CSV table of C-alpha atoms and ligand atoms in Angstrom, one decimal:
chain,number,residue,atom,x,y,z
A,247,MET,CA,33.1,62.2,16.0
A,248,GLY,CA,32.7,65.5,15.0
A,249,SER,CA,32.0,68.7,13.5
A,250,THR,CA,35.4,71.4,12.1
A,251,MET,CA,33.8,75.3,11.2
A,252,MET,CA,36.0,77.9,10.9
A,253,ASP,CA,34.8,81.3,13.3
A,254,LEU,CA,33.7,84.1,12.0
A,255,VAL,CA,33.9,86.1,15.2
A,256,ALA,CA,33.2,89.6,15.6
A,257,TYR,CA,32.9,91.6,18.5
A,258,ALA,CA,30.3,94.8,19.6
A,259,ASP,CA,28.9,96.7,22.5
A,260,ARG,CA,25.5,96.1,21.9
A,261,LEU,CA,24.2,93.6,18.8
A,262,PRO,CA,22.4,95.3,16.1
A,263,GLY,CA,18.5,94.1,16.1
A,264,ALA,CA,16.7,93.9,12.9
A,265,GLY,CA,17.3,96.1,10.0
A,266,GLU,CA,20.2,97.6,12.3
A,267,THR,CA,23.4,98.1,11.4
A,268,VAL,CA,26.3,99.2,14.8
A,269,VAL,CA,29.8,99.5,14.0
A,270,GLY,CA,32.3,96.3,16.0
A,271,SER,CA,35.0,97.2,18.4
A,272,SER,CA,36.9,93.9,16.8
A,273,PHE,CA,36.9,90.8,14.3
A,274,GLN,CA,38.6,87.4,14.2
A,275,THR,CA,38.8,83.9,12.2
A,276,GLY,CA,39.4,82.0,14.6
A,277,PHE,CA,39.3,77.6,14.2
A,278,GLY,CA,36.0,75.7,15.5
A,279,GLY,CA,33.2,73.6,15.2
A,280,LYS,CA,31.6,72.2,18.6
A,281,GLY,CA,33.3,68.4,17.8
A,282,ALA,CA,37.2,70.1,17.4
A,283,ASN,CA,37.1,72.4,19.8
A,284,GLN,CA,36.5,69.6,22.6
A,285,ALA,CA,38.9,67.1,20.6
A,286,VAL,CA,41.5,70.4,20.7
A,287,MET,CA,41.3,71.1,24.3
A,288,ALA,CA,41.6,67.1,25.1
A,289,ARG,CA,45.1,67.2,23.5
A,290,LEU,CA,45.7,70.2,25.2
A,291,LEU,CA,45.2,68.4,28.6
A,292,GLY,CA,47.3,65.1,27.1
A,293,ALA,CA,44.3,62.8,26.0
A,294,ASP,CA,46.0,61.3,22.7
A,295,VAL,CA,42.8,62.3,19.8
A,296,SER,CA,42.2,61.0,16.3
A,297,MET,CA,39.4,63.6,14.5
A,298,VAL,CA,36.6,62.2,12.9
A,299,CYS,CA,35.7,64.8,10.4
A,300,CYS,CA,34.5,66.0,7.2
A,301,VAL,CA,36.3,69.6,5.9
A,302,GLY,CA,35.8,71.0,2.1
A,303,THR,CA,37.9,71.3,-0.3
A,304,ASP,CA,38.2,75.4,0.6
A,305,GLY,CA,41.2,76.6,1.9
A,306,TYR,CA,39.8,76.7,5.4
A,307,GLY,CA,39.3,72.8,5.0
A,308,ALA,CA,43.3,72.5,4.5
A,309,GLU,CA,44.1,75.1,7.3
A,310,THR,CA,42.3,73.1,9.7
A,311,LEU,CA,43.9,69.4,8.7
A,312,GLN,CA,47.1,72.1,9.4
A,313,ASN,CA,45.4,73.2,12.7
A,314,PHE,CA,45.0,69.3,13.7
A,315,ALA,CA,48.2,68.4,12.8
A,316,ASP,CA,50.3,71.2,14.8
A,317,ARG,CA,48.3,69.9,18.1
A,318,GLY,CA,49.3,66.2,16.9
A,319,ILE,CA,45.6,65.7,16.4
A,320,ASP,CA,45.5,62.2,14.8
A,321,THR,CA,43.9,62.9,11.2
A,322,THR,CA,43.6,59.7,9.4
A,323,TRP,CA,39.9,59.8,10.1
A,324,ALA,CA,39.1,63.5,8.3
A,325,ARG,CA,38.4,63.2,4.6
A,326,ARG,CA,37.8,66.5,2.9
A,327,VAL,CA,35.5,66.1,0.5
A,328,PRO,CA,33.8,68.5,-2.1
A,329,GLY,CA,32.7,72.0,-1.3
A,330,SER,CA,32.6,74.5,1.6
A,331,SER,CA,34.2,73.8,5.1
A,332,GLY,CA,31.8,74.5,7.5
A,333,VAL,CA,32.0,78.3,9.0
A,334,ALA,CA,30.3,80.0,11.8
A,335,PRO,CA,29.5,83.2,12.0
A,336,ILE,CA,29.8,84.4,15.6
A,337,TRP,CA,28.6,88.0,17.5
A,338,VAL,CA,29.5,88.4,21.2
A,339,GLU,CA,28.4,91.4,22.9
A,340,ALA,CA,30.1,93.4,25.7
A,341,SER,CA,28.7,90.9,28.0
A,342,GLY,CA,30.6,88.5,26.5
A,343,GLN,CA,27.6,86.5,25.8
A,344,ASN,CA,27.8,85.3,22.0
A,345,ARG,CA,25.2,84.1,19.3
A,346,ILE,CA,26.1,81.6,16.5
A,347,ILE,CA,25.2,80.9,13.0
A,348,ILE,CA,26.0,77.5,11.6
A,349,LEU,CA,26.6,76.9,8.2
A,350,PRO,CA,27.4,73.0,8.4
A,351,GLY,CA,29.0,72.3,4.4
A,352,ALA,CA,31.3,69.3,4.5
A,353,ASN,CA,30.1,68.4,7.5
A,354,LEU,CA,26.9,66.5,6.6
A,355,ALA,CA,29.4,65.1,4.6
A,356,MET,CA,30.4,62.2,7.0
A,357,ASP,CA,29.3,58.7,6.5
A,358,PRO,CA,28.5,56.1,9.2
A,359,GLU,CA,30.3,53.7,7.7
A,360,VAL,CA,33.2,55.6,7.8
A,361,ALA,CA,32.8,56.3,11.2
A,362,VAL,CA,32.0,53.4,12.2
A,363,ALA,CA,35.8,51.4,10.8
A,364,ALA,CA,36.7,54.9,12.7
A,365,VAL,CA,35.6,53.1,16.2
A,366,ASN,CA,36.9,50.1,14.7
A,367,ASP,CA,40.5,50.9,13.9
A,368,GLY,CA,43.7,50.4,16.2
A,369,LEU,CA,44.0,50.6,20.0
A,370,ALA,CA,39.8,50.6,21.1
A,371,PRO,CA,39.3,53.8,22.3
A,372,GLY,CA,38.3,55.2,26.1
A,373,VAL,CA,35.7,57.6,25.1
A,374,VAL,CA,34.4,58.4,22.0
A,375,ALA,CA,32.6,62.0,21.8
A,376,GLY,CA,30.0,63.4,19.3
A,377,GLN,CA,27.1,66.4,19.0
A,378,PHE,CA,24.8,67.2,16.8
A,379,GLU,CA,26.9,69.9,13.8
A,380,ILE,CA,27.0,66.6,12.2
A,381,PRO,CA,24.4,64.0,11.6
A,382,GLN,CA,22.9,61.8,14.2
A,383,SER,CA,23.0,58.7,12.4
A,384,VAL,CA,26.7,59.0,12.0
A,385,THR,CA,26.9,60.0,15.8
A,386,ALA,CA,24.9,56.5,16.5
A,387,ALA,CA,26.8,54.3,14.3
A,388,ALA,CA,30.0,55.4,15.7
A,389,PHE,CA,28.6,55.4,19.4
A,390,ALA,CA,27.1,52.0,19.3
A,391,ALA,CA,30.8,50.9,17.8
A,392,ALA,CA,32.1,51.8,20.5
A,393,ARG,CA,30.1,50.1,23.2
A,394,ARG,CA,31.1,47.1,21.3
A,395,ARG,CA,34.5,47.9,22.1
A,396,GLY,CA,34.3,48.8,25.4
A,397,ALA,CA,34.2,53.2,24.8
A,398,ILE,CA,32.5,55.6,26.7
A,399,THR,CA,30.4,58.0,24.6
A,400,VAL,CA,29.4,60.8,25.7
A,401,LEU,CA,26.9,63.3,23.7
A,402,ASN,CA,27.1,67.5,23.4
A,403,PRO,CA,23.3,67.7,21.9
A,404,ALA,CA,23.9,70.7,20.2
A,405,PRO,CA,23.6,72.8,18.7
A,406,ALA,CA,19.6,72.2,20.5
A,407,ALA,CA,17.3,69.6,18.7
A,408,PRO,CA,15.3,66.7,19.6
A,409,LEU,CA,17.4,63.0,19.8
A,410,GLU,CA,17.1,60.5,18.0
A,411,GLY,CA,15.8,56.3,19.3
A,412,ASP,CA,19.0,55.3,18.0
A,413,LEU,CA,21.6,57.5,18.8
A,414,ALA,CA,19.6,57.8,22.5
A,415,ALA,CA,20.3,53.6,22.7
A,416,ALA,CA,24.4,54.3,22.6
A,417,VAL,CA,24.9,57.4,24.7
A,418,ASP,CA,26.4,56.7,28.1
A,419,TRP,CA,26.8,60.5,29.2
A,420,ILE,CA,24.3,63.6,27.5
A,421,ILE,CA,26.0,66.9,28.6
A,422,PRO,CA,23.7,69.9,27.3
A,423,ASN,CA,22.8,73.7,28.1
A,424,GLU,CA,19.4,75.6,29.5
A,425,VAL,CA,18.7,75.5,25.7
A,426,GLU,CA,19.6,71.8,24.5
A,427,LEU,CA,18.3,70.6,27.5
A,428,ALA,CA,14.4,72.3,27.1
A,429,ALA,CA,15.4,70.5,23.1
A,430,LEU,CA,15.1,67.4,24.9
A,431,THR,CA,11.7,67.7,26.2
A,432,GLY,CA,10.3,69.5,23.0
A,433,GLN,CA,10.1,73.5,25.1
A,434,THR,CA,12.0,76.4,25.5
A,435,ALA,CA,14.5,77.5,28.3
A,436,GLY,CA,12.8,79.5,30.7
A,437,ALA,CA,14.7,82.5,32.2
A,438,GLU,CA,14.7,80.0,35.8
A,439,LEU,CA,17.7,77.7,36.1
A,440,PRO,CA,16.1,73.9,35.3
A,441,GLY,CA,14.8,72.6,38.7
A,442,ASP,CA,15.3,69.4,40.2
A,443,ASP,CA,12.6,67.4,39.4
A,444,LEU,CA,12.9,68.5,35.6
A,445,LEU,CA,16.3,67.3,35.9
A,446,ARG,CA,15.7,64.2,36.8
A,447,SER,CA,12.8,63.6,34.8
A,448,VAL,CA,14.7,64.5,31.8
A,449,ALA,CA,17.5,61.9,32.6
A,450,ASP,CA,14.7,59.4,33.1
A,451,ARG,CA,13.6,59.9,29.8
A,452,VAL,CA,16.9,59.5,27.5
A,453,GLY,CA,17.6,57.0,29.9
A,454,CYS,CA,21.6,57.7,30.7
A,455,ARG,CA,23.7,60.3,32.6
A,456,LEU,CA,23.1,63.8,32.8
A,457,LEU,CA,25.2,66.4,33.8
A,458,VAL,CA,24.2,70.3,32.3
A,459,THR,CA,25.9,73.3,31.7
A,460,LEU,CA,24.2,76.2,33.2
A,461,GLY,CA,27.0,78.9,32.4
A,462,GLU,CA,28.2,81.2,35.6
A,463,ALA,CA,26.3,78.6,37.6
A,464,GLY,CA,27.9,75.9,37.2
A,465,SER,CA,26.3,72.1,36.2
A,466,ALA,CA,23.9,70.2,37.7
A,467,LEU,CA,25.0,66.5,38.3
A,468,VAL,CA,22.1,63.8,37.9
A,469,THR,CA,23.9,60.8,40.5
A,470,THR,CA,23.0,57.3,39.9
A,471,GLU,CA,20.3,57.4,42.9
A,472,GLY,CA,18.9,60.3,40.9
A,473,GLU,CA,20.3,62.7,43.2
A,474,VAL,CA,20.9,66.1,41.4
A,475,LEU,CA,24.5,67.6,42.8
A,476,ARG,CA,25.0,71.5,42.1
A,477,ILE,CA,28.4,71.8,41.5
A,478,PRO,CA,29.3,75.9,41.3
A,479,ALA,CA,31.8,77.6,38.6
A,480,PRO,CA,34.4,79.9,40.3
A,481,ALA,CA,33.5,83.8,39.5
A,482,VAL,CA,36.1,85.6,36.5
A,483,ASP,CA,35.6,88.6,34.4
A,484,ALA,CA,33.8,87.0,31.5
A,485,VAL,CA,35.2,88.0,28.5
A,486,ASP,CA,33.8,85.5,26.1
A,487,THR,CA,32.4,82.5,26.2
A,488,THR,CA,32.0,81.2,23.1
A,489,GLY,CA,33.7,77.6,22.9
A,490,ALA,CA,33.1,77.6,26.7
A,491,GLY,CA,31.0,74.6,26.9
A,492,ASP,CA,32.8,72.6,24.4
A,493,ALA,CA,35.6,73.7,27.1
A,494,PHE,CA,34.4,72.1,30.0
A,495,VAL,CA,32.8,68.7,27.8
A,496,GLY,CA,36.5,68.4,26.5
A,497,GLY,CA,37.9,68.8,29.9
A,498,PHE,CA,34.9,66.3,31.2
A,499,ILE,CA,36.4,63.4,28.8
A,500,TRP,CA,39.8,63.7,29.6
A,501,ALA,CA,39.3,63.3,32.7
A,502,LEU,CA,37.0,59.7,32.8
A,503,ALA,CA,39.4,58.3,29.5
A,504,GLY,CA,41.8,59.2,32.4
A,505,GLY,CA,39.7,56.6,34.5
A,506,ARG,CA,38.6,59.6,37.0
A,507,ASP,CA,35.4,59.6,38.9
A,508,GLU,CA,32.7,61.8,37.7
A,509,ILE,CA,32.9,64.2,41.0
A,510,ASP,CA,36.6,64.9,39.8
A,511,ALA,CA,35.5,65.4,36.1
A,512,ILE,CA,33.3,67.9,36.6
A,513,GLY,CA,35.7,69.6,38.0
A,514,VAL,CA,38.3,69.7,36.0
A,515,ALA,CA,35.7,70.3,32.7
A,516,THR,CA,34.6,73.6,35.6
A,517,THR,CA,37.7,74.9,35.9
A,518,VAL,CA,38.7,74.2,32.3
A,519,ALA,CA,36.1,76.4,31.3
A,520,ALA,CA,35.8,79.0,33.7
A,521,ASP,CA,39.3,80.0,32.4
A,522,SER,CA,38.1,80.1,28.6
A,523,VAL,CA,35.8,82.4,28.9
A,524,THR,CA,38.5,85.4,30.3
A,525,ARG,CA,40.1,85.1,26.6
A,526,PRO,CA,38.7,85.8,23.0
A,527,GLY,CA,38.2,83.5,20.6
A,528,THR,CA,37.0,79.7,21.0
A,529,GLN,CA,39.8,77.6,20.2
A,530,LEU,CA,41.8,81.2,20.5
A,531,SER,CA,40.9,81.2,24.6
A,532,PHE,CA,42.2,77.8,25.4
A,533,ALA,CA,44.9,78.0,27.7
A,534,THR,CA,48.2,75.9,27.4
A,535,THR,CA,49.4,72.9,28.6
A,536,GLU,CA,52.0,74.0,30.2
A,537,ALA,CA,48.8,76.3,31.3
A,538,TYR,CA,47.2,73.5,32.3
A,539,GLU,CA,49.1,71.1,34.4
A,540,GLN,CA,49.4,75.0,36.3
A,541,LEU,CA,45.8,75.2,36.7
A,542,LEU,CA,45.1,71.7,37.5
A,543,ALA,CA,47.6,70.4,40.0
A,544,ASP,CA,45.6,70.7,42.9
A,545,LEU,CA,42.4,68.8,41.3
B,609,RIB,O1,30.5,75.7,21.1
B,609,RIB,C1,31.2,77.3,19.9
B,609,RIB,C2,30.8,76.7,18.7
B,609,RIB,O2,29.5,76.4,18.1
B,609,RIB,C3,32.3,77.4,17.8
B,609,RIB,O3,32.9,77.1,17.7
B,609,RIB,C4,31.8,77.3,16.3
B,609,RIB,O4,32.2,77.0,15.5
B,609,RIB,C5,30.0,76.8,16.8
B,609,RIB,O5,30.4,75.0,16.2
């Protein structure tokens, strides 16, 4: 259940301030969108994936559907709707940090009834995932249907926004980053890593399992007993962090769907996310199925 974007990525040693122009170092287009990135990662790891999405009638829409087909992702429930596909201008600075603007376009045309029909079609899904790049009402309807079929629902509440009640009621796992975590509480992210008390209070408030991604600091899990476990990430030379959160979510979903426990699933997620930041691009930074088999052989 999710978004697709065409990523338009500019790399520069230094990003411009207001009213300033700087000369960049390189540019690339690539397939993106948080939902699509998560679906592609799960597929690369070996999951059977169906993408429920909307693309536009422009060239980007056709290319996006072809990308899913090339990767063996089912597009029975992917629709083309009049207008533009989603696009995401992205700036990446020398440290690998990014700034992203999304223009959702066709993603906003997603329909709750279509989403429910997709979830009810064929074999029951093991996991249904969603993000905030499509309307929350669509994800809420899909997650409610997914639960009726016994699926686990995983929400990546990105980009940052408050969580609506209908959706909150149907979420099993929520995986925000620090900025998105703050938005769930109606606040702005601080410079410090979120503390244990804050994590516990957010988990209580949203009423589902909470796993927060913390960039190079790894992630933090609130256990069913209310403990906070902090899971470190391996140190890597970051080239481009774009899509690392999606790699994490895609890896976590794949592992959960395969029956792994949450600690093992976080191990998988952390490994593929850290690997992705060592190469430029979003889906372009993901490795091959064969490379992941080697990378995850010991997990
Ligand atoms: O998380 C990275 C993604 O965010 C990019 O692919 C971009 O399309 C935006 O959706």
